[in-house]
Amino acid sequence: MKIAIDPYMFRALPIDDMVRTVAELGYEYIELSPRDDFMPFFLHPRADDERVAGLKNSLRRHGVKLSSVLPLYKWSSPDETERQAAVRYWKRMIEITAELECPLMNSEFNGRPERAAESEAAFWRSLDELLPLFEREGIALNLEAHPDDFCEENTSAVDLVRALNKPWVNYLYCAPHSFHLSGADPAADIAGMMRYAGDKLQHVHIADSFNHKGSSGLRYILNPPGTPARIHQHLDIGQGEVDWEAFFGTLRELKFDGVATACVFAWEERARESSAFMLERITKELAA
């Protein structure tokens, strides 16, 4: 098992300083997430050969490895121009990931929930082009459901991953999305959702969140009434309402041996303290 950190709260640091900070905190693995100077959100990668080599040198110098690379592109957009651009960005990022000698990429389904069928069709068109590239480079792929994607719920996301019918394409369960993953269920059955994924569960994102469906849907009051906006947080463990006993207990039950990524985004002003706390808690839970 690999315990990694998503270093998004350190994205303002130069790449070498980011890697050094992660090493100082005690992490052995980085899940490389979007940053403007390397892999921006929804845009073509900015990293050239020199910058890729610089990251590789920083990783070697500080004794840290990449567990995974996490790009976000609109590969399921029902707008064909957006989709084609996203495929182009994916191709370059697969090339970069291969150069970084990282064996795993992970991402979200993307697309639009109000145009789910069109978005799924776009997703399949994109994968027709991209799956052969993943296979050629020997890079595995883990996919997660995300609030406001065309596929937002656990069961449908796991089923879609299984429909890809590739042993190297698996499922990522994101703990702070738990209350969206459970659909209409007001109290997320985390253990049941993770058991449903079973052997396809090869990656988890770890952060806390409040149950937006709590207090008869009045945990948060959004205006105007009826807005389709989604809400969740990425907090330190214990600051929200995720059932951590069920989460970690089920990982132990399933003998989880994939990637566990600390992905707290809420505390940039105390990023080091938050990241150190998360590593200690995750290590303790998964060693139990």
PDB file of C-alpha atoms in Angstrom:
ATOM      1  CA  MET A   1       0.000   0.000   0.000  1.00  0.00           C
ATOM      2  CA  LYS A   2       1.134   3.549  -0.765  1.00  0.00           C
ATOM      3  CA  ILE A   3       0.226   6.500   1.452  1.00  0.00           C
ATOM      4  CA  ALA A   4       0.465   9.642  -0.666  1.00  0.00           C
ATOM      5  CA  ILE A   5      -0.327  13.322  -0.397  1.00  0.00           C
ATOM      6  CA  ASP A   6      -2.060  15.542  -2.909  1.00  0.00           C
ATOM      7  CA  PRO A   7       0.190  18.618  -2.576  1.00  0.00           C
ATOM      8  CA  TYR A   8      -2.403  21.095  -3.850  1.00  0.00           C
ATOM      9  CA  MET A   9      -2.076  23.264  -0.729  1.00  0.00           C
ATOM     10  CA  PHE A  10       1.635  23.628  -1.602  1.00  0.00           C
ATOM     11  CA  ARG A  11       1.069  24.473  -5.278  1.00  0.00           C
ATOM     12  CA  ALA A  12       2.386  28.046  -4.869  1.00  0.00           C
ATOM     13  CA  LEU A  13       5.832  26.669  -3.991  1.00  0.00           C
ATOM     14  CA  PRO A  14       8.353  26.052  -6.768  1.00  0.00           C
ATOM     15  CA  ILE A  15       8.347  22.383  -7.729  1.00  0.00           C
ATOM     16  CA  ASP A  16      11.574  21.529  -5.911  1.00  0.00           C
ATOM     17  CA  ASP A  17      10.397  23.272  -2.727  1.00  0.00           C
ATOM     18  CA  MET A  18       7.084  21.420  -2.922  1.00  0.00           C
ATOM     19  CA  VAL A  19       8.830  18.048  -3.182  1.00  0.00           C
ATOM     20  CA  ARG A  20      11.235  18.947  -0.369  1.00  0.00           C
ATOM     21  CA  THR A  21       8.319  20.000   1.876  1.00  0.00           C
ATOM     22  CA  VAL A  22       6.507  16.721   1.245  1.00  0.00           C
ATOM     23  CA  ALA A  23       9.681  14.803   2.149  1.00  0.00           C
ATOM     24  CA  GLU A  24      10.152  16.853   5.327  1.00  0.00           C
ATOM     25  CA  LEU A  25       6.594  15.979   6.363  1.00  0.00           C
ATOM     26  CA  GLY A  26       7.426  12.279   6.099  1.00  0.00           C
ATOM     27  CA  TYR A  27       5.482  11.281   2.995  1.00  0.00           C
ATOM     28  CA  GLU A  28       7.064   8.772   0.622  1.00  0.00           C
ATOM     29  CA  TYR A  29       4.621   9.397  -2.244  1.00  0.00           C
ATOM     30  CA  ILE A  30       3.079  12.344  -4.075  1.00  0.00           C
ATOM     31  CA  GLU A  31      -0.131  12.268  -6.068  1.00  0.00           C
ATOM     32  CA  LEU A  32       0.650  14.998  -8.580  1.00  0.00           C
ATOM     33  CA  SER A  33      -2.437  17.176  -8.982  1.00  0.00           C
ATOM     34  CA  PRO A  34      -3.056  20.254 -11.156  1.00  0.00           C
ATOM     35  CA  ARG A  35      -0.737  23.228 -10.770  1.00  0.00           C
ATOM     36  CA  ASP A  36      -0.505  26.132 -13.217  1.00  0.00           C
ATOM     37  CA  ASP A  37       3.172  25.707 -14.101  1.00  0.00           C
ATOM     38  CA  PHE A  38       2.922  21.991 -14.924  1.00  0.00           C
ATOM     39  CA  MET A  39      -0.607  20.638 -15.453  1.00  0.00           C
ATOM     40  CA  PRO A  40      -3.363  23.295 -15.181  1.00  0.00           C
ATOM     41  CA  PHE A  41      -7.036  22.475 -14.695  1.00  0.00           C
ATOM     42  CA  PHE A  42      -8.754  21.828 -18.056  1.00  0.00           C
ATOM     43  CA  LEU A  43      -5.892  23.241 -20.177  1.00  0.00           C
ATOM     44  CA  HIS A  44      -3.000  21.767 -22.141  1.00  0.00           C
ATOM     45  CA  PRO A  45      -0.056  20.707 -19.915  1.00  0.00           C
ATOM     46  CA  ARG A  46       2.571  23.442 -19.525  1.00  0.00           C
ATOM     47  CA  ALA A  47       5.461  21.116 -18.655  1.00  0.00           C
ATOM     48  CA  ASP A  48       8.191  20.902 -21.274  1.00  0.00           C
ATOM     49  CA  ASP A  49      11.072  18.399 -21.273  1.00  0.00           C
ATOM     50  CA  GLU A  50      13.154  20.630 -18.995  1.00  0.00           C
ATOM     51  CA  ARG A  51      10.417  20.969 -16.401  1.00  0.00           C
ATOM     52  CA  VAL A  52       9.666  17.237 -16.477  1.00  0.00           C
ATOM     53  CA  ALA A  53      13.378  16.498 -15.961  1.00  0.00           C
ATOM     54  CA  GLY A  54      13.433  19.010 -13.114  1.00  0.00           C
ATOM     55  CA  LEU A  55      10.597  17.212 -11.328  1.00  0.00           C
ATOM     56  CA  LYS A  56      12.316  13.854 -11.798  1.00  0.00           C
ATOM     57  CA  ASN A  57      15.533  15.271 -10.334  1.00  0.00           C
ATOM     58  CA  SER A  58      13.656  16.763  -7.366  1.00  0.00           C
ATOM     59  CA  LEU A  59      11.980  13.444  -6.630  1.00  0.00           C
ATOM     60  CA  ARG A  60      15.337  11.637  -6.679  1.00  0.00           C
ATOM     61  CA  ARG A  61      17.074  14.305  -4.624  1.00  0.00           C
ATOM     62  CA  HIS A  62      14.483  14.308  -1.855  1.00  0.00           C
ATOM     63  CA  GLY A  63      13.720  10.575  -1.847  1.00  0.00           C
ATOM     64  CA  VAL A  64      10.057  10.856  -2.852  1.00  0.00           C
ATOM     65  CA  LYS A  65       8.174   8.953  -5.569  1.00  0.00           C
ATOM     66  CA  LEU A  66       5.026   9.589  -7.575  1.00  0.00           C
ATOM     67  CA  SER A  67       2.163   7.291  -6.651  1.00  0.00           C
ATOM     68  CA  SER A  68      -0.061   8.734  -9.360  1.00  0.00           C
ATOM     69  CA  VAL A  69      -0.747  11.693 -11.640  1.00  0.00           C
ATOM     70  CA  LEU A  70      -4.180  13.347 -11.484  1.00  0.00           C
ATOM     71  CA  PRO A  71      -5.133  15.438 -14.537  1.00  0.00           C
ATOM     72  CA  LEU A  72      -8.590  16.961 -14.973  1.00  0.00           C
ATOM     73  CA  TYR A  73      -9.871  17.472 -18.499  1.00  0.00           C
ATOM     74  CA  LYS A  74     -13.312  17.724 -20.116  1.00  0.00           C
ATOM     75  CA  TRP A  75     -13.053  14.372 -21.875  1.00  0.00           C
ATOM     76  CA  SER A  76     -16.772  13.687 -21.339  1.00  0.00           C
ATOM     77  CA  SER A  77     -17.993  17.048 -22.559  1.00  0.00           C
ATOM     78  CA  PRO A  78     -21.059  16.848 -24.824  1.00  0.00           C
ATOM     79  CA  ASP A  79     -19.450  19.741 -26.701  1.00  0.00           C
ATOM     80  CA  GLU A  80     -17.329  17.972 -29.317  1.00  0.00           C
ATOM     81  CA  THR A  81     -14.758  20.769 -29.588  1.00  0.00           C
ATOM     82  CA  GLU A  82     -14.150  20.628 -25.832  1.00  0.00           C
ATOM     83  CA  ARG A  83     -13.952  16.858 -25.921  1.00  0.00           C
ATOM     84  CA  GLN A  84     -11.417  16.782 -28.726  1.00  0.00           C
ATOM     85  CA  ALA A  85      -9.271  19.363 -26.944  1.00  0.00           C
ATOM     86  CA  ALA A  86      -9.405  17.272 -23.755  1.00  0.00           C
ATOM     87  CA  VAL A  87      -8.241  14.166 -25.629  1.00  0.00           C
ATOM     88  CA  ARG A  88      -5.309  16.168 -26.997  1.00  0.00           C
ATOM     89  CA  TYR A  89      -4.401  17.279 -23.451  1.00  0.00           C
ATOM     90  CA  TRP A  90      -4.732  13.713 -22.164  1.00  0.00           C
ATOM     91  CA  LYS A  91      -2.368  12.415 -24.845  1.00  0.00           C
ATOM     92  CA  ARG A  92       0.338  14.868 -23.821  1.00  0.00           C
ATOM     93  CA  MET A  93      -0.188  14.123 -20.124  1.00  0.00           C
ATOM     94  CA  ILE A  94       0.074  10.380 -20.710  1.00  0.00           C
ATOM     95  CA  GLU A  95       3.362  11.057 -22.495  1.00  0.00           C
ATOM     96  CA  ILE A  96       4.611  13.135 -19.543  1.00  0.00           C
ATOM     97  CA  THR A  97       3.502  10.506 -17.017  1.00  0.00           C
ATOM     98  CA  ALA A  98       5.420   7.843 -18.928  1.00  0.00           C
ATOM     99  CA  GLU A  99       8.518  10.072 -18.908  1.00  0.00           C
ATOM    100  CA  LEU A 100       8.098  10.495 -15.144  1.00  0.00           C
ATOM    101  CA  GLU A 101       8.058   6.691 -14.863  1.00  0.00           C
ATOM    102  CA  CYS A 102       4.791   6.826 -12.928  1.00  0.00           C
ATOM    103  CA  PRO A 103       2.626   3.693 -13.368  1.00  0.00           C
ATOM    104  CA  LEU A 104      -0.769   5.213 -12.496  1.00  0.00           C
ATOM    105  CA  MET A 105      -3.080   8.059 -13.469  1.00  0.00           C
ATOM    106  CA  ASN A 106      -6.404   8.911 -11.894  1.00  0.00           C
ATOM    107  CA  SER A 107      -9.155  11.317 -12.796  1.00  0.00           C
ATOM    108  CA  GLU A 108     -12.864  12.140 -12.696  1.00  0.00           C
ATOM    109  CA  PHE A 109     -15.648  11.285 -15.129  1.00  0.00           C
ATOM    110  CA  ASN A 110     -16.453  14.956 -15.816  1.00  0.00           C
ATOM    111  CA  GLY A 111     -19.332  15.738 -18.214  1.00  0.00           C
ATOM    112  CA  ARG A 112     -22.686  17.211 -17.218  1.00  0.00           C
ATOM    113  CA  PRO A 113     -25.299  15.499 -14.990  1.00  0.00           C
ATOM    114  CA  GLU A 114     -28.198  17.179 -16.811  1.00  0.00           C
ATOM    115  CA  ARG A 115     -26.829  15.723 -20.086  1.00  0.00           C
ATOM    116  CA  ALA A 116     -25.716  12.382 -18.689  1.00  0.00           C
ATOM    117  CA  ALA A 117     -26.384  10.206 -21.730  1.00  0.00           C
ATOM    118  CA  GLU A 118     -24.593  12.591 -24.100  1.00  0.00           C
ATOM    119  CA  SER A 119     -21.716  12.899 -21.656  1.00  0.00           C
ATOM    120  CA  GLU A 120     -21.347   9.144 -21.325  1.00  0.00           C
ATOM    121  CA  ALA A 121     -21.274   8.808 -25.099  1.00  0.00           C
ATOM    122  CA  ALA A 122     -18.509  11.434 -25.213  1.00  0.00           C
ATOM    123  CA  PHE A 123     -16.626   9.570 -22.461  1.00  0.00           C
ATOM    124  CA  TRP A 124     -16.646   6.364 -24.510  1.00  0.00           C
ATOM    125  CA  ARG A 125     -15.486   8.196 -27.645  1.00  0.00           C
ATOM    126  CA  SER A 126     -12.560   9.625 -25.706  1.00  0.00           C
ATOM    127  CA  LEU A 127     -11.617   6.263 -24.234  1.00  0.00           C
ATOM    128  CA  ASP A 128     -11.675   4.658 -27.687  1.00  0.00           C
ATOM    129  CA  GLU A 129      -8.718   6.937 -28.461  1.00  0.00           C
ATOM    130  CA  LEU A 130      -6.992   6.907 -25.092  1.00  0.00           C
ATOM    131  CA  LEU A 131      -7.182   3.348 -23.765  1.00  0.00           C
ATOM    132  CA  PRO A 132      -4.682   2.043 -26.357  1.00  0.00           C
ATOM    133  CA  LEU A 133      -2.221   4.755 -25.242  1.00  0.00           C
ATOM    134  CA  PHE A 134      -2.566   3.807 -21.568  1.00  0.00           C
ATOM    135  CA  GLU A 135      -2.048   0.170 -22.497  1.00  0.00           C
ATOM    136  CA  ARG A 136       0.963   0.894 -24.712  1.00  0.00           C
ATOM    137  CA  GLU A 137       2.675   2.924 -21.963  1.00  0.00           C
ATOM    138  CA  GLY A 138       1.801   0.436 -19.206  1.00  0.00           C
ATOM    139  CA  ILE A 139      -0.060   3.080 -17.202  1.00  0.00           C
ATOM    140  CA  ALA A 140      -3.068   2.049 -15.091  1.00  0.00           C
ATOM    141  CA  LEU A 141      -6.122   4.277 -14.612  1.00  0.00           C
ATOM    142  CA  ASN A 142      -8.315   4.832 -11.543  1.00  0.00           C
ATOM    143  CA  LEU A 143     -11.599   6.735 -11.905  1.00  0.00           C
ATOM    144  CA  GLU A 144     -13.725   8.522  -9.310  1.00  0.00           C
ATOM    145  CA  ALA A 145     -17.245   9.862  -9.279  1.00  0.00           C
ATOM    146  CA  HIS A 146     -17.354  13.578  -8.497  1.00  0.00           C
ATOM    147  CA  PRO A 147     -20.237  15.874  -7.550  1.00  0.00           C
ATOM    148  CA  ASP A 148     -21.599  17.559 -10.694  1.00  0.00           C
ATOM    149  CA  ASP A 149     -20.124  14.960 -13.071  1.00  0.00           C
ATOM    150  CA  PHE A 150     -22.371  12.931 -15.378  1.00  0.00           C
ATOM    151  CA  CYS A 151     -21.712   9.995 -13.028  1.00  0.00           C
ATOM    152  CA  GLU A 152     -21.995  11.133  -9.406  1.00  0.00           C
ATOM    153  CA  GLU A 153     -23.014   8.056  -7.430  1.00  0.00           C
ATOM    154  CA  ASN A 154     -21.033   5.057  -6.206  1.00  0.00           C
ATOM    155  CA  THR A 155     -23.036   2.198  -7.709  1.00  0.00           C
ATOM    156  CA  SER A 156     -23.266   3.677 -11.199  1.00  0.00           C
ATOM    157  CA  ALA A 157     -19.586   4.692 -11.094  1.00  0.00           C
ATOM    158  CA  VAL A 158     -18.407   1.208 -10.095  1.00  0.00           C
ATOM    159  CA  ASP A 159     -20.619  -0.338 -12.766  1.00  0.00           C
ATOM    160  CA  LEU A 160     -19.191   1.995 -15.396  1.00  0.00           C
ATOM    161  CA  VAL A 161     -15.630   1.141 -14.361  1.00  0.00           C
ATOM    162  CA  ARG A 162     -16.474  -2.560 -14.621  1.00  0.00           C
ATOM    163  CA  ALA A 163     -18.020  -1.956 -18.059  1.00  0.00           C
ATOM    164  CA  LEU A 164     -14.610  -0.828 -19.303  1.00  0.00           C
ATOM    165  CA  ASN A 165     -13.568  -4.449 -18.746  1.00  0.00           C
ATOM    166  CA  LYS A 166      -9.878  -3.741 -18.248  1.00  0.00           C
ATOM    167  CA  PRO A 167      -8.037  -5.186 -15.228  1.00  0.00           C
ATOM    168  CA  TRP A 168      -5.873  -2.055 -15.087  1.00  0.00           C
ATOM    169  CA  VAL A 169      -8.850   0.352 -14.938  1.00  0.00           C
ATOM    170  CA  ASN A 170     -10.170   0.535 -11.383  1.00  0.00           C
ATOM    171  CA  TYR A 171     -12.233   2.596  -8.953  1.00  0.00           C
ATOM    172  CA  LEU A 172     -11.264   5.437  -6.646  1.00  0.00           C
ATOM    173  CA  TYR A 173     -13.482   6.018  -3.592  1.00  0.00           C
ATOM    174  CA  CYS A 174     -13.289   9.631  -2.437  1.00  0.00           C
ATOM    175  CA  ALA A 175     -14.297   9.857   1.237  1.00  0.00           C
ATOM    176  CA  PRO A 176     -15.270  13.570   1.192  1.00  0.00           C
ATOM    177  CA  HIS A 177     -17.706  12.756  -1.637  1.00  0.00           C
ATOM    178  CA  SER A 178     -19.449  10.089   0.453  1.00  0.00           C
ATOM    179  CA  PHE A 179     -22.687  12.018   0.953  1.00  0.00           C
ATOM    180  CA  HIS A 180     -22.995  12.601  -2.797  1.00  0.00           C
ATOM    181  CA  LEU A 181     -21.954   9.059  -3.689  1.00  0.00           C
ATOM    182  CA  SER A 182     -24.868   7.669  -1.677  1.00  0.00           C
ATOM    183  CA  GLY A 183     -27.514   9.414  -3.785  1.00  0.00           C
ATOM    184  CA  ALA A 184     -30.789   9.987  -1.963  1.00  0.00           C
ATOM    185  CA  ASP A 185     -29.680   8.029   1.116  1.00  0.00           C
ATOM    186  CA  PRO A 186     -29.527  10.666   3.907  1.00  0.00           C
ATOM    187  CA  ALA A 187     -26.862   8.681   5.807  1.00  0.00           C
ATOM    188  CA  ALA A 188     -24.146   7.339   3.512  1.00  0.00           C
ATOM    189  CA  ASP A 189     -23.502   3.603   3.874  1.00  0.00           C
ATOM    190  CA  ILE A 190     -19.752   3.910   3.401  1.00  0.00           C
ATOM    191  CA  ALA A 191     -19.029   0.256   4.154  1.00  0.00           C
ATOM    192  CA  GLY A 192     -21.699  -0.911   1.719  1.00  0.00           C
ATOM    193  CA  MET A 193     -20.453   1.363  -1.054  1.00  0.00           C
ATOM    194  CA  MET A 194     -16.846   0.258  -0.628  1.00  0.00           C
ATOM    195  CA  ARG A 195     -17.857  -3.415  -0.492  1.00  0.00           C
ATOM    196  CA  TYR A 196     -19.818  -2.926  -3.718  1.00  0.00           C
ATOM    197  CA  ALA A 197     -16.591  -1.802  -5.400  1.00  0.00           C
ATOM    198  CA  GLY A 198     -14.846  -4.882  -4.009  1.00  0.00           C
ATOM    199  CA  ASP A 199     -11.709  -5.816  -5.911  1.00  0.00           C
ATOM    200  CA  LYS A 200     -12.060  -2.763  -8.181  1.00  0.00           C
ATOM    201  CA  LEU A 201     -11.371  -0.492  -5.183  1.00  0.00           C
ATOM    202  CA  GLN A 202      -7.714   0.323  -5.746  1.00  0.00           C
ATOM    203  CA  HIS A 203      -7.496   3.965  -4.637  1.00  0.00           C
ATOM    204  CA  VAL A 204      -8.975   6.146  -1.888  1.00  0.00           C
ATOM    205  CA  HIS A 205      -8.934   9.881  -1.295  1.00  0.00           C
ATOM    206  CA  ILE A 206      -8.988  10.761   2.385  1.00  0.00           C
ATOM    207  CA  ALA A 207     -10.465  13.957   3.805  1.00  0.00           C
ATOM    208  CA  ASP A 208     -13.521  14.805   5.883  1.00  0.00           C
ATOM    209  CA  SER A 209     -16.767  16.519   4.889  1.00  0.00           C
ATOM    210  CA  PHE A 210     -20.118  17.493   6.365  1.00  0.00           C
ATOM    211  CA  ASN A 211     -23.317  15.733   5.358  1.00  0.00           C
ATOM    212  CA  HIS A 212     -25.089  18.366   3.253  1.00  0.00           C
ATOM    213  CA  LYS A 213     -28.290  16.297   3.536  1.00  0.00           C
ATOM    214  CA  GLY A 214     -28.313  16.523   7.349  1.00  0.00           C
ATOM    215  CA  SER A 215     -30.922  18.420   9.368  1.00  0.00           C
ATOM    216  CA  SER A 216     -33.609  17.743   6.756  1.00  0.00           C
ATOM    217  CA  GLY A 217     -31.387  19.244   4.082  1.00  0.00           C
ATOM    218  CA  LEU A 218     -30.775  22.394   6.097  1.00  0.00           C
ATOM    219  CA  ARG A 219     -27.128  21.754   7.030  1.00  0.00           C
ATOM    220  CA  TYR A 220     -26.427  24.290   4.305  1.00  0.00           C
ATOM    221  CA  ILE A 221     -28.911  26.830   2.979  1.00  0.00           C
ATOM    222  CA  LEU A 222     -28.275  27.671  -0.662  1.00  0.00           C
ATOM    223  CA  ASN A 223     -29.923  30.507  -2.497  1.00  0.00           C
ATOM    224  CA  PRO A 224     -31.853  30.716  -4.696  1.00  0.00           C
ATOM    225  CA  PRO A 225     -33.903  27.757  -3.426  1.00  0.00           C
ATOM    226  CA  GLY A 226     -33.641  24.759  -5.695  1.00  0.00           C
ATOM    227  CA  THR A 227     -30.206  25.631  -7.034  1.00  0.00           C
ATOM    228  CA  PRO A 228     -28.488  22.549  -8.512  1.00  0.00           C
ATOM    229  CA  ALA A 229     -25.128  23.552  -7.003  1.00  0.00           C
ATOM    230  CA  ARG A 230     -23.229  20.788  -5.184  1.00  0.00           C
ATOM    231  CA  ILE A 231     -21.291  21.362  -1.972  1.00  0.00           C
ATOM    232  CA  HIS A 232     -18.667  19.410  -0.035  1.00  0.00           C
ATOM    233  CA  GLN A 233     -15.387  19.994   1.785  1.00  0.00           C
ATOM    234  CA  HIS A 234     -11.923  18.447   2.039  1.00  0.00           C
ATOM    235  CA  LEU A 235     -11.235  18.797   5.784  1.00  0.00           C
ATOM    236  CA  ASP A 236      -8.917  17.119   8.273  1.00  0.00           C
ATOM    237  CA  ILE A 237     -10.179  13.784   9.580  1.00  0.00           C
ATOM    238  CA  GLY A 238     -12.510  14.450  12.500  1.00  0.00           C
ATOM    239  CA  GLN A 239     -13.660  17.892  11.394  1.00  0.00           C
ATOM    240  CA  GLY A 240     -16.680  16.634   9.464  1.00  0.00           C
ATOM    241  CA  GLU A 241     -19.188  13.784   9.532  1.00  0.00           C
ATOM    242  CA  VAL A 242     -17.600  10.969   7.499  1.00  0.00           C
ATOM    243  CA  ASP A 243     -17.860   7.676   9.399  1.00  0.00           C
ATOM    244  CA  TRP A 244     -14.153   6.943   9.775  1.00  0.00           C
ATOM    245  CA  GLU A 245     -14.681   3.759  11.753  1.00  0.00           C
ATOM    246  CA  ALA A 246     -16.632   2.351   8.814  1.00  0.00           C
ATOM    247  CA  PHE A 247     -14.188   3.737   6.246  1.00  0.00           C
ATOM    248  CA  PHE A 248     -10.967   2.409   7.735  1.00  0.00           C
ATOM    249  CA  GLY A 249     -12.615  -0.736   9.076  1.00  0.00           C
ATOM    250  CA  THR A 250     -13.832  -1.643   5.590  1.00  0.00           C
ATOM    251  CA  LEU A 251     -10.409  -0.968   4.066  1.00  0.00           C
ATOM    252  CA  ARG A 252      -8.917  -3.399   6.581  1.00  0.00           C
ATOM    253  CA  GLU A 253     -11.689  -5.925   5.910  1.00  0.00           C
ATOM    254  CA  LEU A 254     -11.041  -5.724   2.157  1.00  0.00           C
ATOM    255  CA  LYS A 255      -7.280  -5.998   2.732  1.00  0.00           C
ATOM    256  CA  PHE A 256      -6.868  -2.807   0.741  1.00  0.00           C
ATOM    257  CA  ASP A 257      -3.466  -2.607  -0.941  1.00  0.00           C
ATOM    258  CA  GLY A 258      -3.769   0.331  -3.314  1.00  0.00           C
ATOM    259  CA  VAL A 259      -3.068   4.070  -3.011  1.00  0.00           C
ATOM    260  CA  ALA A 260      -4.377   6.062  -0.050  1.00  0.00           C
ATOM    261  CA  THR A 261      -4.076   9.800  -0.701  1.00  0.00           C
ATOM    262  CA  ALA A 262      -4.441  12.543   1.901  1.00  0.00           C
ATOM    263  CA  CYS A 263      -6.301  15.277   0.028  1.00  0.00           C
ATOM    264  CA  VAL A 264      -7.141  18.097   2.419  1.00  0.00           C
ATOM    265  CA  PHE A 265      -7.616  21.450   0.663  1.00  0.00           C
ATOM    266  CA  ALA A 266      -9.313  23.555   3.331  1.00  0.00           C
ATOM    267  CA  TRP A 267      -6.366  24.772   5.386  1.00  0.00           C
ATOM    268  CA  GLU A 268      -3.722  26.486   3.245  1.00  0.00           C
ATOM    269  CA  GLU A 269      -2.838  28.696   6.224  1.00  0.00           C
ATOM    270  CA  ARG A 270      -1.859  25.571   8.193  1.00  0.00           C
ATOM    271  CA  ALA A 271      -0.966  23.244   5.349  1.00  0.00           C
ATOM    272  CA  ARG A 272       2.076  21.682   7.052  1.00  0.00           C
ATOM    273  CA  GLU A 273       0.237  20.952  10.304  1.00  0.00           C
ATOM    274  CA  SER A 274      -2.776  19.530   8.469  1.00  0.00           C
ATOM    275  CA  SER A 275      -0.626  17.339   6.215  1.00  0.00           C
ATOM    276  CA  ALA A 276       1.441  16.000   9.126  1.00  0.00           C
ATOM    277  CA  PHE A 277      -1.723  15.190  11.090  1.00  0.00           C
ATOM    278  CA  MET A 278      -3.246  13.347   8.137  1.00  0.00           C
ATOM    279  CA  LEU A 279      -0.143  11.204   7.597  1.00  0.00           C
ATOM    280  CA  GLU A 280      -0.025  10.204  11.260  1.00  0.00           C
ATOM    281  CA  ARG A 281      -3.735   9.325  11.393  1.00  0.00           C
ATOM    282  CA  ILE A 282      -3.801   7.409   8.086  1.00  0.00           C
ATOM    283  CA  THR A 283      -0.658   5.466   8.964  1.00  0.00           C
ATOM    284  CA  LYS A 284      -2.087   4.527  12.356  1.00  0.00           C
ATOM    285  CA  GLU A 285      -5.439   3.422  10.928  1.00  0.00           C
ATOM    286  CA  LEU A 286      -4.064   1.388   8.036  1.00  0.00           C
ATOM    287  CA  ALA A 287      -1.390  -0.281  10.173  1.00  0.00           C
ATOM    288  CA  ALA A 288      -4.029  -1.505  12.619  1.00  0.00           C
TER     289      ALA A 288
END
